[in-house]
Amino acid sequence: MIKLNKNFVLAALSMSIFGANVSAQESGGGLSKGKYTALVNPFIGTAPLLDTKIIGYTPPPDMRVWAGLVFPGSSVPNAMVQLSPMTKYRSGAGYEYEDKEILGFTHTNKGHWNLCHIPLLPVSDGASFPYKSSFSHDQEKASPAYYEVYLKDYNVQVKLTSTLHCGIHEYTFKNNKGRKVLFDLGKANNHVDDWQIKQEGDNAVSGFQRTGGEKIYFYASLSSPIDKLDTKEMTKSGGYTLVNIKDEDTKPVTVKIALSFVSVENAKENLKAEAGDKTFSKIFEEGSTTWENLLSKIQVKGGTKQQNVMFYSMLYRSFLWPALRSDVNGEFTDEAGKVRKENYRYYTLPSLWDDYRNKLVLLSIFSPEETGDMISSIINEGEIKGFIPTFFHGDHAASFIAGSYSRGIRNFDVKKAYELLLNNAYKEGGTRPHIAEYIAKGYVPEQDIKNPVIETKANAGVTKTLEYAYDDHALSLLAKELNDTEHYNDLAKRSKNYTNVFDKESTFMRGRLADGKWITPFNPEFPYYEYMYREANAWQLSFFVPHDMNGLVQLYGGEKPFEAKLDEFFTKPWNPNYIAWNISGFIGQYCHGNQPDHEAPFSYYFINKPEKSQQRIDEILDTMYGIGPEKLAMSGMDDAGEMSSWYVLGALGLYPLSPADPEYIVTVPVFSEVNWTMPSGKKIIITNPAGGRNLKEIKVNGNLNKGYFISHDLFKNGGKIELKTKK
């Protein structure tokens, strides 16, 4: 276990209370911040999760539970450049709050074990390899589009900001003799295959870094003239270059660096277009204003300071991925390695297994134009491969595309998307493994394995069956929109395949062999990474039927047995002997630290007991975010914003239980009033005048709402949701 000393805790608490944001006085540069960016604390999600009661078990001494794994550096929404401090390579986002040394500042990120490209680090005279500097959190600040830290060993004040394609570094050296900038190009979160750097004129360098066969090009200009480049080729460390700066001035050294996934020439063009002759302060103000405009689309009243900080921090965290990959001239490199230019901006593939559940819906509401471009990017990759791609597991581009289309996003080729999604749903060898067996049997059979362990490699047959059934539902909605009756009928029928892995005797979703027999022996509490379940146990998957919850209730035998099962789910203690790296944050068997059961807290709605769902939703909002003495840990990995978006939507009181369907289940917001402005200018106002937590009635535009769902039409037309609640 990691022990926190007193000074660490006090510094962290201070940072948490004050939001860890930069102000005009703190920055010394007259930099401004807005009302809503001031509430964002980018350090939330960087600290270790240490509370064994929340974790559910006592981790081994060498295990850092997957909590948050986010980066605190500078970015603008969905940007190519995400400029952040690096404290440990291969550590998720590269930054761990308990670390004491900074190794560099990298220019791409996601909160995963890849990226973190092109590390830079200012180095003082006399410094030697390995280059790194100690730092302290009381000399570290961050807000959207800004990061600042003092490097103690090198006596350098570092300030960072960024644009879509550029990172801007400002280094103030205490000693202006022998200044250097380390380009640590042999390192990244991926293995570096090759790299190159060369001088361009008196004050610029260019080059590339290649990881996993992908080249990332850069062009960097320095505000001070370059003396020389010292390059060290090292097999073990990967090698590096020190850019030596002439001893001609005493001003801060500004490094403006742009990236491109196409060429150095494009990187140079990106730099000229976005940074040019602009000052550091000007670029930061533009980035901060971009975030302020986005965050201010939702204005809330009635929350505590902690709720406000958490809400806007999580809203900010929801808009960092997917990342832009096309340049200012529109060019990008596709999955086949071909340079292309299309009528849309090209983005990375979304983390579909994670964020199709909520974040991509949030993105489609806030940023419909960008959402259409992201779908066009997915189609582009699909045309190369013959199948719409997925991320990690399932076929959830079906949900993303169908849901976006039904919400009115039409700036993509829906017919081409549909054609490729049909390939996914019917053709073997593509996005859906075991699809032929799934079609023939109505479920994905599991392998017959004796004495399986957590890490056992197998089919994840239960999870695949449940996910494919949901994806069939999503694709059936698109088939209906496109008047394809034949496929609509078949896919709608297949969407009921979840019933084929429900064992009525044990009342669990359970693995089946190819001959139809249930997997035996069967322990519903034991978690697996790939055997029967994907990163879950039977409890956590047995409520995943978001498109047919009423049908699931009937499978359990009706409302009373279903309620009893749910009650047991949220109260049966986790076995502390079951330890899995990415499964943590328990309420009974419910695991908020990983995605597979994030829909389960809403299940009580389908037996007309919303107050029981609200109790669990409030518990999750209160106990699974901003954890620990410093309030900077999370109960699990943010997974490109999915966990953040869960908080946002849970706190707002509107959740897309079935994200392919253009509707939202209504819960009770943590705020007394929510004022949400759409891109069209239309507004949704949500009020809870009584301030209670037990939902009794929903009125929409003054009329009593039938049931607990509202249509996406309210987002299109604007309107008011008034909740009647009791305490």
XYZ file of C-alpha atoms in Angstrom:
727
model
C 0.000 0.000 0.000
C 1.136 3.554 -0.693
C 1.493 5.627 2.458
C 0.671 9.317 2.334
C 2.662 11.652 4.522
C 1.100 14.594 6.310
C 2.464 17.260 3.962
C 1.210 15.331 0.923
C -2.297 15.157 2.362
C -2.391 18.829 3.392
C -1.113 20.000 0.019
C -3.563 17.794 -1.783
C -6.461 18.956 0.365
C -5.541 22.555 -0.314
C -5.417 21.879 -4.037
C -8.749 20.065 -3.943
C -10.493 22.880 -2.083
C -9.249 25.568 -4.417
C -9.758 23.571 -7.604
C -6.039 23.447 -8.480
C -6.697 26.142 -11.079
C -4.491 28.898 -12.353
C -5.488 32.500 -11.686
C -4.118 35.789 -12.974
C -2.236 36.338 -9.716
C -0.862 32.792 -9.602
C 0.326 32.703 -13.189
C 2.026 36.072 -13.115
C 1.053 36.522 -16.741
C -2.294 38.247 -16.440
C -4.044 35.110 -17.665
C -7.803 35.050 -17.334
C -10.152 32.226 -16.426
C -13.912 31.943 -16.669
C -16.583 31.159 -14.156
C -16.949 27.541 -15.226
C -13.331 26.715 -16.077
C -12.532 27.926 -12.556
C -14.571 25.019 -11.197
C -12.599 22.386 -13.131
C -9.936 20.468 -11.227
C -7.902 18.444 -13.772
C -6.147 16.565 -10.956
C -9.289 14.632 -10.031
C -8.605 11.084 -11.148
C -4.803 11.258 -10.874
C -4.407 10.111 -7.249
C -4.224 6.475 -6.125
C -7.290 4.715 -4.748
C -6.272 3.495 -1.281
C -9.508 2.913 0.628
C -9.857 -0.877 0.838
C -13.541 -0.548 1.753
C -14.211 1.066 -1.614
C -11.714 -1.087 -3.513
C -13.334 -4.237 -2.115
C -10.086 -6.005 -1.264
C -6.549 -5.343 -0.066
C -4.323 -4.992 -3.133
C -0.873 -6.595 -3.217
C 1.959 -4.161 -2.348
C 2.988 -3.720 -6.005
C -0.539 -3.106 -7.319
C -1.899 0.364 -8.101
C -5.657 -0.070 -8.491
C -6.922 1.323 -11.798
C -8.371 4.586 -10.497
C -8.963 7.462 -12.879
C -5.805 7.166 -14.989
C -6.346 10.647 -16.372
C -3.888 13.380 -17.343
C -3.831 16.866 -15.767
C -2.226 18.712 -18.690
C -3.448 21.137 -21.327
C -5.881 20.347 -24.125
C -8.762 21.905 -25.991
C -11.820 19.758 -26.803
C -11.065 16.624 -28.883
C -7.657 17.956 -29.893
C -4.681 16.290 -31.550
C -2.354 17.733 -28.903
C -2.861 16.875 -25.254
C 0.184 18.281 -23.470
C 0.793 16.786 -20.049
C 3.523 15.980 -17.514
C 5.041 12.501 -17.563
C 6.020 10.927 -14.237
C 6.027 7.245 -15.218
C 5.969 5.579 -18.610
C 3.447 2.763 -19.160
C 1.278 4.080 -16.345
C -2.004 4.786 -18.059
C -1.971 8.527 -18.630
C 1.713 8.804 -17.718
C 1.038 10.851 -14.588
C 0.605 9.413 -11.102
C -0.081 11.903 -8.345
C 2.082 10.164 -5.757
C 5.206 10.349 -7.962
C 7.858 12.885 -7.052
C 9.693 13.410 -10.339
C 8.759 14.683 -13.790
C 10.440 12.968 -16.746
C 9.087 15.215 -19.493
C 6.027 16.796 -21.057
C 4.356 14.683 -23.750
C 2.005 15.783 -26.518
C -0.595 13.031 -26.968
C -2.707 11.310 -24.353
C -5.865 9.361 -23.693
C -5.588 7.863 -20.242
C -4.423 4.508 -21.545
C -1.190 2.566 -21.941
C -0.275 4.037 -25.299
C 0.442 7.448 -26.866
C 2.395 10.008 -24.739
C 4.480 10.993 -27.773
C 7.263 13.557 -28.277
C 8.480 14.195 -24.687
C 10.180 17.558 -24.035
C 11.913 18.708 -20.851
C 13.831 21.914 -20.076
C 17.273 21.064 -18.678
C 19.654 23.375 -16.820
C 23.407 23.741 -17.154
C 25.344 20.866 -15.619
C 22.446 18.383 -15.620
C 23.289 14.800 -16.530
C 21.542 11.663 -17.783
C 18.990 10.329 -16.799
C 17.146 13.631 -17.102
C 14.317 14.217 -14.631
C 13.414 16.706 -11.938
C 11.675 16.604 -8.596
C 8.600 18.775 -8.083
C 5.955 19.431 -5.448
C 2.215 19.799 -5.770
C 2.199 23.147 -3.981
C 4.128 24.499 -6.998
C 1.826 22.862 -9.548
C -1.341 24.307 -11.075
C -3.766 23.284 -13.785
C -6.986 24.377 -15.424
C -8.502 23.633 -18.843
C -5.902 24.542 -21.493
C -3.212 25.227 -18.879
C -0.612 23.475 -16.747
C 2.212 24.888 -14.633
C 4.932 23.398 -12.459
C 8.314 24.325 -10.977
C 11.132 21.859 -11.715
C 13.182 21.966 -8.513
C 16.311 20.209 -9.731
C 16.644 22.419 -12.804
C 15.246 25.647 -11.308
C 12.866 26.114 -14.214
C 9.312 27.430 -14.106
C 7.248 25.576 -16.735
C 3.981 26.803 -18.189
C 2.060 24.883 -20.836
C -0.933 25.651 -23.027
C -2.175 24.255 -26.325
C -4.327 24.492 -29.446
C -5.877 21.768 -31.594
C -2.530 20.854 -33.172
C 0.076 22.723 -31.105
C 1.691 22.620 -27.709
C 3.103 25.848 -26.283
C 5.845 25.619 -23.635
C 7.183 28.590 -21.670
C 10.364 27.886 -19.682
C 11.747 30.465 -17.260
C 15.273 29.390 -16.305
C 16.792 30.732 -13.079
C 20.206 30.393 -14.722
C 20.221 31.655 -18.303
C 23.586 30.053 -19.104
C 23.746 26.578 -20.628
C 20.017 26.193 -21.182
C 18.847 23.077 -23.009
C 15.610 21.464 -24.124
C 15.550 17.670 -24.063
C 13.719 15.998 -26.947
C 13.439 12.537 -25.383
C 12.349 10.924 -28.640
C 13.400 7.405 -27.709
C 10.557 7.273 -25.193
C 6.763 7.066 -25.357
C 4.118 4.925 -23.714
C 4.462 2.627 -26.739
C 7.770 1.086 -27.778
C 9.564 3.555 -30.049
C 10.637 1.940 -33.328
C 12.473 4.901 -34.801
C 12.914 8.649 -34.427
C 14.671 11.562 -36.052
C 15.356 15.215 -35.352
C 17.181 17.924 -37.308
C 17.730 21.650 -37.038
C 15.715 24.000 -39.268
C 17.422 27.408 -39.538
C 18.497 29.324 -36.443
C 15.629 28.559 -34.081
C 13.608 25.528 -35.149
C 13.813 21.738 -35.229
C 11.740 19.106 -36.970
C 11.494 15.342 -37.038
C 9.322 12.370 -36.228
C 8.745 9.580 -33.756
C 7.498 6.194 -34.917
C 5.634 3.860 -32.575
C 3.745 0.755 -33.626
C 4.375 1.562 -37.267
C 2.726 4.988 -36.972
C 4.745 8.143 -37.574
C 4.067 11.323 -35.626
C 5.786 14.309 -37.235
C 6.641 17.546 -35.457
C 7.914 21.032 -36.166
C 9.072 23.185 -33.233
C 10.177 26.816 -33.125
C 12.111 28.290 -30.207
C 12.026 31.940 -29.166
C 15.804 31.864 -28.614
C 18.479 30.884 -31.159
C 19.802 27.338 -31.143
C 23.496 26.766 -30.507
C 23.736 23.065 -31.429
C 22.058 19.673 -31.166
C 23.623 16.896 -29.071
C 22.181 13.502 -29.990
C 22.757 10.323 -27.997
C 21.770 7.034 -29.586
C 21.237 4.527 -26.797
C 19.815 1.054 -27.228
C 18.506 0.625 -23.696
C 17.136 4.107 -23.143
C 16.081 4.695 -26.725
C 18.235 7.755 -27.223
C 17.583 11.493 -27.028
C 18.630 14.901 -28.320
C 19.561 17.967 -26.296
C 18.790 21.217 -28.085
C 21.334 23.694 -26.727
C 20.205 27.312 -26.577
C 22.615 30.204 -27.144
C 23.445 32.355 -24.129
C 22.221 35.542 -25.811
C 19.147 36.541 -23.812
C 17.537 36.354 -20.394
C 13.944 36.030 -21.518
C 11.812 32.944 -20.943
C 12.260 30.338 -23.670
C 9.037 29.663 -25.557
C 8.808 26.447 -27.541
C 5.916 26.216 -29.984
C 5.552 22.705 -31.351
C 2.958 21.350 -33.769
C 2.197 17.740 -34.615
C 0.997 16.052 -37.780
C 0.310 12.438 -38.658
C 1.056 13.256 -42.314
C 4.325 15.209 -42.674
C 6.734 17.755 -41.226
C 5.437 20.236 -43.796
C 1.907 19.850 -42.462
C 3.136 20.202 -38.878
C 4.820 23.471 -39.870
C 1.601 24.637 -41.516
C -0.383 23.690 -38.385
C 2.019 25.737 -36.268
C 1.756 28.798 -38.482
C -2.050 28.624 -38.613
C -2.714 28.166 -34.892
C 0.261 29.614 -33.000
C 2.069 31.915 -35.431
C 3.163 35.084 -33.669
C 0.636 34.762 -30.851
C 1.844 35.169 -27.282
C 1.559 32.424 -24.715
C -1.124 34.438 -22.897
C -3.169 34.914 -26.065
C -3.129 31.215 -26.895
C -4.135 30.296 -23.352
C -6.991 32.817 -23.374
C -8.309 31.344 -26.628
C -8.173 27.818 -25.219
C -9.754 28.838 -21.943
C -12.532 30.665 -23.790
C -13.222 27.576 -25.879
C -13.686 25.554 -22.691
C -15.745 28.270 -21.030
C -18.121 28.347 -24.002
C -18.549 24.571 -23.849
C -18.886 24.215 -20.073
C -21.293 27.145 -19.770
C -23.816 25.330 -21.982
C -24.980 23.713 -18.752
C -25.602 26.070 -15.825
C -26.679 24.661 -12.480
C -28.027 26.024 -9.218
C -28.315 24.622 -5.744
C -25.303 22.319 -5.589
C -22.574 22.312 -2.968
C -19.093 23.584 -3.846
C -17.865 19.996 -4.041
C -20.762 18.990 -6.332
C -20.106 21.968 -8.613
C -16.382 21.216 -8.826
C -17.044 17.547 -9.481
C -19.743 18.238 -12.077
C -17.710 20.652 -14.195
C -14.528 18.612 -13.793
C -16.339 15.539 -15.082
C -17.992 17.533 -17.887
C -14.538 18.768 -18.945
C -13.164 15.233 -18.810
C -15.939 14.041 -21.163
C -14.631 16.059 -24.129
C -11.002 14.985 -24.522
C -11.402 11.852 -26.661
C -11.736 10.942 -29.565
C -8.771 13.014 -30.719
C -8.352 14.941 -33.958
C -5.991 13.398 -36.522
C -6.453 15.622 -39.581
C -4.390 18.763 -40.180
C -5.480 22.349 -40.788
C -5.313 21.679 -44.541
C -7.682 18.729 -44.129
C -5.133 15.998 -44.825
C -4.862 12.853 -42.723
C -3.316 9.403 -42.958
C -5.878 6.609 -43.056
C -5.642 3.096 -41.620
C -4.059 1.838 -44.843
C -1.285 4.425 -44.589
C -2.668 6.554 -47.428
C -2.714 10.347 -47.188
C -6.238 11.573 -47.863
C -8.315 14.707 -47.789
C -12.072 14.461 -47.326
C -14.943 16.814 -46.545
C -14.758 16.062 -42.813
C -12.243 16.175 -39.999
C -10.677 12.818 -39.232
C -10.704 11.529 -35.633
C -9.411 8.532 -33.731
C -11.756 5.636 -33.102
C -13.890 6.210 -29.976
C -13.412 3.827 -27.046
C -16.637 2.162 -28.069
C -16.841 -0.623 -25.473
C -16.694 1.994 -22.751
C -18.159 5.252 -23.951
C -21.021 4.148 -26.211
C -22.992 3.835 -22.962
C -23.159 7.556 -22.219
C -20.274 9.762 -23.350
C -20.915 9.490 -27.076
C -24.540 10.455 -26.446
C -23.364 13.489 -24.481
C -20.968 14.318 -27.313
C -23.741 14.044 -29.910
C -25.865 16.534 -27.953
C -23.068 19.069 -27.413
C -21.140 18.658 -30.658
C -23.311 17.275 -33.489
C -20.979 18.457 -36.269
C -17.940 16.819 -34.675
C -19.987 13.675 -33.967
C -20.836 13.338 -37.658
C -17.149 13.744 -38.524
C -16.239 11.031 -36.033
C -18.762 8.678 -37.617
C -17.376 9.519 -41.077
C -13.935 8.625 -39.718
C -15.263 5.278 -38.508
C -16.840 4.634 -41.916
C -13.505 5.476 -43.556
C -11.769 2.789 -41.503
C -14.656 0.425 -42.174
C -14.311 0.800 -45.945
C -10.661 -0.211 -45.692
C -11.374 -3.276 -43.537
C -14.791 -4.292 -44.895
C -16.359 -4.020 -41.438
C -17.167 -1.121 -39.153
C -14.430 -1.262 -36.481
C -14.977 -1.708 -32.797
C -12.911 -0.984 -29.720
C -11.977 -3.872 -27.430
C -15.251 -5.817 -27.406
C -18.784 -5.870 -28.795
C -20.016 -4.042 -31.883
C -21.077 -0.792 -30.298
C -20.524 1.457 -33.284
C -24.003 0.159 -34.136
C -25.381 1.907 -31.081
C -23.315 5.071 -31.646
C -24.290 5.409 -35.308
C -27.948 4.425 -34.922
C -28.359 6.623 -31.851
C -26.700 9.618 -33.500
C -28.833 9.226 -36.621
C -32.033 9.032 -34.582
C -30.979 12.197 -32.734
C -30.846 14.081 -36.015
C -27.157 13.879 -36.941
C -27.061 13.374 -40.687
C -23.684 14.744 -41.879
C -22.321 11.291 -42.731
C -23.015 8.571 -45.311
C -25.629 6.551 -43.440
C -26.144 4.061 -46.269
C -22.457 3.169 -46.358
C -22.399 2.920 -42.550
C -25.447 0.645 -42.606
C -23.972 -1.597 -45.296
C -20.799 -2.093 -43.254
C -22.727 -2.637 -40.007
C -24.696 -5.388 -41.737
C -21.356 -7.004 -42.587
C -20.544 -6.896 -38.872
C -23.859 -8.491 -37.957
C -23.878 -11.289 -40.532
C -20.360 -12.057 -41.781
C -17.736 -14.158 -40.049
C -14.150 -12.923 -39.857
C -14.917 -9.326 -38.963
C -15.929 -7.278 -35.984
C -18.066 -9.916 -34.254
C -16.121 -13.105 -33.416
C -18.267 -16.263 -33.351
C -21.047 -14.534 -35.300
C -21.898 -17.703 -37.268
C -22.409 -19.664 -34.035
C -24.378 -16.782 -32.569
C -26.725 -16.768 -35.582
C -27.085 -20.546 -35.625
C -27.546 -21.129 -31.892
C -28.807 -17.788 -30.616
C -25.847 -17.482 -28.271
C -22.039 -17.570 -28.306
C -20.895 -20.897 -26.836
C -18.188 -20.988 -24.200
C -15.198 -23.308 -24.189
C -15.177 -26.270 -21.831
C -12.298 -25.319 -19.529
C -11.470 -27.062 -16.277
C -10.506 -24.947 -13.270
C -10.623 -21.529 -14.972
C -8.906 -18.558 -13.311
C -9.446 -14.807 -13.629
C -6.995 -14.543 -16.545
C -8.322 -17.581 -18.479
C -8.468 -16.890 -22.239
C -11.813 -17.965 -23.703
C -14.822 -16.676 -25.663
C -16.452 -14.357 -23.109
C -19.586 -16.013 -24.494
C -22.131 -14.549 -22.082
C -20.910 -10.982 -22.550
C -20.750 -11.408 -26.336
C -24.282 -12.794 -26.447
C -25.679 -9.937 -24.370
C -23.754 -7.309 -26.292
C -24.554 -8.748 -29.707
C -28.244 -8.873 -28.743
C -28.090 -5.207 -27.788
C -26.168 -4.321 -30.960
C -28.817 -6.212 -32.969
C -31.432 -4.001 -31.346
C -29.432 -0.884 -32.235
C -28.991 -1.956 -35.835
C -32.673 -2.882 -36.106
C -33.535 0.735 -35.279
C -31.360 1.922 -38.145
C -32.891 -0.713 -40.441
C -36.316 0.641 -39.566
C -35.237 4.230 -40.253
C -33.933 3.119 -43.653
C -37.072 1.080 -44.474
C -35.231 -2.252 -44.577
C -38.074 -4.392 -43.235
C -36.373 -7.750 -43.790
C -33.317 -6.950 -41.713
C -35.378 -5.028 -39.178
C -37.502 -8.099 -38.445
C -34.518 -10.443 -38.246
C -32.439 -8.154 -36.042
C -35.374 -7.364 -33.754
C -35.859 -11.104 -33.287
C -32.143 -11.591 -32.598
C -32.247 -8.823 -29.988
C -34.101 -11.306 -27.750
C -31.112 -13.682 -27.735
C -30.246 -12.508 -24.239
C -32.879 -14.983 -23.064
C -30.714 -17.850 -24.312
C -28.017 -17.287 -21.682
C -30.423 -16.718 -18.792
C -30.461 -19.726 -16.479
C -33.855 -19.719 -14.736
C -32.667 -22.146 -12.087
C -29.785 -19.999 -10.824
C -31.368 -16.741 -12.106
C -28.098 -15.588 -13.648
C -26.787 -14.925 -17.119
C -24.635 -18.046 -17.406
C -22.208 -19.575 -19.883
C -23.352 -22.416 -22.140
C -21.359 -25.008 -24.029
C -21.896 -25.706 -27.720
C -24.180 -28.631 -26.848
C -26.441 -26.319 -24.862
C -25.379 -27.462 -21.385
C -24.718 -24.845 -18.715
C -21.138 -24.265 -17.559
C -20.507 -26.299 -14.412
C -19.266 -25.705 -11.753
C -20.634 -22.174 -11.589
C -19.651 -19.420 -9.141
C -21.587 -16.205 -9.888
C -19.276 -14.134 -7.661
C -15.998 -15.002 -9.351
C -14.739 -12.386 -11.844
C -13.222 -13.255 -15.210
C -11.442 -11.246 -17.856
C -12.517 -13.431 -20.786
C -14.209 -16.597 -19.556
C -17.998 -16.383 -19.845
C -17.798 -12.694 -18.912
C -15.674 -9.795 -20.085
C -14.122 -8.114 -17.036
C -17.035 -9.014 -14.784
C -18.837 -11.734 -12.870
C -22.335 -13.174 -13.301
C -23.910 -10.684 -10.912
C -22.625 -7.722 -12.895
C -23.883 -8.988 -16.272
C -27.250 -10.359 -15.198
C -29.053 -7.008 -15.480
C -27.629 -5.936 -18.845
C -30.622 -5.826 -21.177
C -31.025 -2.056 -21.619
C -33.303 -2.428 -24.658
C -35.801 -4.822 -23.034
C -35.825 -4.370 -19.273
C -39.484 -5.289 -19.017
C -38.691 -8.589 -20.716
C -35.843 -9.154 -18.256
C -38.175 -8.588 -15.291
C -40.443 -11.311 -16.641
C -37.487 -13.689 -17.059
C -36.846 -13.348 -13.342
C -40.457 -14.320 -12.657
C -41.966 -10.871 -12.150
C -41.471 -7.759 -10.082
C -40.979 -9.276 -6.618
C -38.272 -11.813 -7.594
C -36.572 -9.146 -9.705
C -36.560 -6.679 -6.813
C -35.215 -9.309 -4.431
C -32.404 -10.127 -6.867
C -31.514 -6.453 -7.270
C -31.536 -5.943 -3.509
C -29.143 -8.845 -3.096
C -26.968 -7.509 -5.934
C -26.414 -4.219 -4.121
C -25.949 -5.729 -0.649
C -24.111 -9.049 -1.047
C -20.497 -8.265 -0.037
C -17.676 -8.634 -2.513
C -15.352 -11.504 -1.685
C -12.060 -9.814 -0.662
C -10.107 -12.796 -2.014
C -11.178 -11.994 -5.596
C -8.583 -9.508 -6.815
C -8.601 -8.174 -10.385
C -6.615 -5.158 -11.565
C -9.477 -3.246 -13.154
C -12.425 -4.407 -11.064
C -12.904 -2.189 -8.008
C -15.336 0.203 -6.371
C -18.096 -1.979 -4.982
C -21.569 -1.517 -3.585
C -22.374 -5.125 -2.802
C -21.611 -6.986 -6.039
C -22.176 -3.838 -8.112
C -18.861 -2.571 -9.504
C -18.711 1.089 -10.441
C -14.985 0.946 -11.165
C -15.580 -0.825 -14.485
C -18.243 -0.388 -17.150
C -20.158 -3.677 -17.600
C -22.891 -2.989 -15.020
C -23.176 0.808 -15.182
C -26.828 0.502 -16.288
C -27.851 -1.628 -13.289
C -28.608 1.171 -10.771
C -31.512 2.289 -12.985
C -33.145 -1.153 -12.955
C -35.567 -0.463 -10.081
C -37.457 1.899 -12.384
C -38.847 -1.119 -14.204
C -40.633 -2.340 -11.087
C -41.928 1.175 -10.369
C -39.519 1.842 -7.494
C -37.479 4.840 -8.713
C -36.665 5.774 -5.111
C -34.534 2.635 -4.797
C -32.628 3.512 -7.961
C -32.146 7.061 -6.715
C -30.696 5.799 -3.460
C -28.021 3.885 -5.372
C -27.383 6.679 -7.887
C -26.862 9.183 -5.065
C -24.582 6.747 -3.253
C -22.453 6.324 -6.376
C -22.254 10.073 -7.017
C -21.292 10.727 -3.387
C -18.827 7.897 -2.761
C -17.222 6.830 -6.053
C -15.850 10.189 -7.241
C -13.426 12.536 -5.526
C -12.277 9.809 -3.148
C -9.584 9.862 -0.485
C -8.241 12.488 1.909
C -7.166 14.658 -1.025
C -10.463 14.020 -2.939
C -8.524 13.328 -6.126
C -9.108 9.594 -6.675
C -11.849 7.777 -8.568
C -13.286 4.308 -8.045
C -12.027 3.035 -11.404
C -10.490 3.899 -14.760
C -12.175 6.827 -16.502
C -11.897 4.998 -19.855
C -11.763 8.018 -22.174
C -14.505 9.845 -20.277
C -17.145 7.140 -19.728
C -16.985 7.302 -15.950
C -16.946 11.103 -16.067
C -19.987 11.139 -18.326
C -21.814 8.767 -15.978
C -21.358 11.369 -13.256
C -22.491 14.245 -15.497
C -25.679 12.524 -16.615
C -26.401 11.080 -13.175
C -25.996 14.528 -11.622
C -28.224 16.111 -14.308
C -31.004 13.551 -13.847
C -31.125 12.324 -17.471
C -29.473 9.058 -18.497
C -29.463 7.292 -21.922
C -30.201 3.822 -20.576
C -30.352 2.448 -24.139
C -28.080 4.856 -26.010
C -29.304 3.696 -29.428
C -32.807 4.886 -28.538
C -33.489 8.642 -28.642
C -34.842 8.802 -25.105
C -33.617 9.303 -21.546
C -34.647 7.933 -18.199
C -35.445 10.724 -15.742
C -33.820 10.657 -12.315
C -33.474 13.379 -9.694
C -30.642 15.838 -10.359
C -28.324 16.813 -7.524
C -29.105 20.439 -8.375
C -32.302 22.387 -7.731
C -32.197 23.774 -11.274
C -30.416 22.840 -14.504
C -30.349 25.179 -17.503
C -28.993 23.393 -20.580
C -28.510 25.242 -23.890
C -28.394 23.234 -27.107
C -26.207 24.140 -30.133
C -29.414 25.387 -31.787
C -29.979 27.819 -28.935
C -32.967 25.861 -27.595
C -32.965 25.295 -23.842
C -33.954 22.515 -21.489
C -34.717 23.548 -17.920
C -34.931 20.892 -15.205
C -36.238 21.866 -11.773
C -36.725 20.097 -8.476
C -38.530 22.761 -6.439
C -39.187 20.585 -3.372
C -35.572 19.443 -3.195
C -36.511 15.845 -2.382
C -34.704 12.734 -3.577
C -37.746 10.461 -4.095
C -39.297 10.942 -7.534
C -43.098 11.011 -7.511
C -44.095 12.797 -10.706
C -42.619 14.229 -13.916
C -44.138 17.152 -15.786
C -42.890 18.127 -19.239
C -43.917 21.592 -20.394
C -46.644 21.549 -17.737
C -48.119 18.212 -18.769
C -47.930 15.036 -16.723
C -45.396 12.666 -18.310
C -46.437 9.067 -18.844
C -43.709 6.791 -17.550
C -40.153 7.683 -16.631
C -38.632 8.400 -20.053
C -38.520 11.619 -22.059
C -37.935 11.815 -25.803
C -34.945 13.439 -27.483
C -37.511 15.733 -29.124
C -37.234 17.841 -25.992
C -33.586 18.504 -26.857
C -34.587 19.516 -30.377
C -37.493 21.764 -29.394
C -36.539 22.918 -25.917
C -38.762 22.734 -22.890
C -39.078 22.355 -19.147
C -38.974 19.257 -16.940
C -40.437 19.819 -13.489
C -40.037 17.085 -10.911
C -42.323 16.442 -7.989
C -40.268 14.848 -5.237
C -40.429 13.932 -1.577
C -37.611 13.870 0.943
